[in-house]
Amino acid sequence: MPDAVFRHEEDELTLPAYVGTEGEIGVDIGNLRASLGVVTVDRGFANTAEGASSVSYINGEEGILRYRGYPIEQLAEQASFLEVAYLLQYGELPTIAELGAYEDAITQHTLLREDVKHLFEAFPHSAHPMQILASATSALATYYPDALDPLDVEAVDISSRRLIAKTPTMIAWSYKYGVHQPYVYPDNDLDYASSFLRMMFAVPAEDYVADPVVTRTLNMLLILHADHGQNCSASAVRLVGSGQANIFSSVAAGIHALSGPLHGGANQSVLEMLTRIVESGDQIETVIKKAKDKDDPFRLMGFGHRIYKNFDPRAQILKKAAEDVLTALGVDDPLLDLAMELEGIALSDEYFVERKLYPNVDFYSGIIYRAMGFPTDMFTVLFAMGRLPGWISQWRELSADPDTKIFRPRQLYTGSPERSFVPRQDR
Ligand code: CMC
């Protein structure tokens, strides 16, 4: 690949260019400041690759998402979530024996220490599950000081397994605490999704056996969310990890990053938006007009994506799944009809067409979660549970890479020039 040339005033610098597996070109500006004394400005890192990654590939123009080379459509239909978690971390699909051993290893770590319960009880019952999950994830590091060294591969492996095993328990317990019900322990005879559903919905007076449609759907939803390149939360995980913070702290940072409504929190916001439209009786046209109004901060939640400019392949799978799952469960939800109508109108509106704004993964996922019985404020923790293997894989990739440097962006200082301190009485 021919190098690139950067020109500034009289100076010129040759910059090496690299090509990724799928032909994407990256120009390395690593020597720019040292050579020419200038930095680049890139709002939202829209044009910046911090480094290389081999975990997932996204082509936003063509609507492609692959994990380790495997198309998301094939994984969503044929794989199990733990199989995908293995694939993302270790780079290859597991053999039957490897998958069995991995599932056993995860199963061994599903319990939380009994005293973790006190942590849950320190929160108000109204606490948002994302806040509880981030805090509990961070707290896990205090229980496993033996396995925190980011440079010890074996320790990282154990911590990664603990995280994947214990997160469903933490999520289910945050829910149980919120609804004043006793905690339900994991059942290691069940698969990952079924055990989680049981912890969520069983009560001592009545066991819960998940409908196979619900288990299958949850498995698919977790896979669809499992990784997505250098998104906001994965970047947060990597940034914290670049300082050699332990994996629990790094993942807790990712959970916080995911909680925002422009990122994972959008799935909750979509449902709230649809509910508001139904309750207010607003016309869809009024909502679309509001979303287009530059003076109104309202955005059509679940629409738009930094990378996808054609369609989000996850949203396509989910739109079809929403129809299928609701039919299979016998749920008639007016919010699904509303979402479809809203999508149809937005997709034919010039504003959305011009800006290439399409439904994203969060547009239909909430309707499915709702049909499965999850309350709205649990949607984003379900996203976190799915994204966990991606965060872990990217953190492991970064920690194992000898070329990793601590993330430390430059800035363009635009504050006051130097001035002298003015004593208090003279101000
Ligand atoms: N409704 C109305 N206008 C929108 C929307 C929307 N949902 N999204 C983008 N726009 C407009 C935006 O106002 C801008 O218009 P203009 O060029 O006239 O100023 C243009 O489209 C480009 O938007 P942007 O904000 O520069 O794009 P971005 O890449 O920085 O932001 C986004 C991407 C996902 C944050 C944004 O589309 C958005 O806020 N969407 C709604 C929230 C949402 O659904 N988030 C979930 C994202 S997917 C899953 C995940 O990552 O967690």
XYZ file of C-alpha atoms and ligand atoms in Angstrom, residues 261-264 266 291 294 299-306 351-352 355 357 360-362 383, ligand 1:
75
model
C -29.475 6.675 25.836
C -27.343 7.275 22.738
C -25.756 3.850 23.259
C -27.263 0.778 24.986
C -31.547 3.437 23.697
C -37.354 14.460 15.598
C -33.211 21.257 15.078
C -34.488 12.234 18.497
C -36.197 9.216 17.098
C -34.777 6.653 19.488
C -33.566 3.428 17.907
C -32.766 5.241 14.674
C -29.367 6.144 13.261
C -25.918 4.714 13.689
C -22.381 6.045 13.401
C -34.750 13.908 6.327
C -34.037 10.298 7.331
C -28.946 11.315 6.508
C -30.851 6.981 9.287
C -30.657 0.134 14.741
C -30.384 -2.896 17.035
C -32.318 -1.113 19.788
C -27.648 -5.659 26.351
N -33.410 11.183 15.100
C -33.344 12.347 14.421
N -32.223 12.815 13.837
C -31.122 12.074 13.933
C -31.102 10.837 14.623
C -32.312 10.400 15.213
N -32.370 9.255 15.870
N -29.868 10.319 14.578
C -29.103 11.183 13.891
N -29.869 12.238 13.496
C -29.425 13.365 12.652
C -28.572 14.352 13.435
O -29.358 15.365 14.007
C -27.651 14.860 12.364
O -28.373 15.780 11.562
P -27.599 17.039 10.908
O -26.575 16.462 9.995
O -28.663 17.804 10.219
O -26.992 17.793 12.055
C -27.388 13.637 11.489
O -28.565 12.829 11.653
C -26.155 12.839 11.886
O -26.271 12.501 13.268
P -25.066 12.479 14.284
O -25.587 12.739 15.645
O -23.978 13.384 13.782
O -24.591 10.980 14.100
P -23.670 10.176 15.103
O -23.013 9.152 14.303
O -22.817 11.103 15.881
O -24.714 9.531 16.141
C -26.307 8.072 17.100
C -25.184 8.244 16.063
C -26.662 6.596 17.189
C -25.819 8.540 18.471
C -27.533 8.897 16.664
O -28.013 8.439 15.416
C -28.657 8.887 17.686
O -28.648 9.717 18.606
N -29.636 7.938 17.583
C -30.675 7.785 18.587
C -30.143 6.989 19.773
C -29.968 5.526 19.440
O -30.840 4.885 18.867
N -28.831 4.958 19.869
C -28.502 3.539 19.684
C -27.368 3.329 18.733
S -27.181 1.659 18.152
C -26.728 0.672 19.477
C -25.604 1.157 20.306
O -24.593 1.618 19.813
O -25.737 1.051 21.499
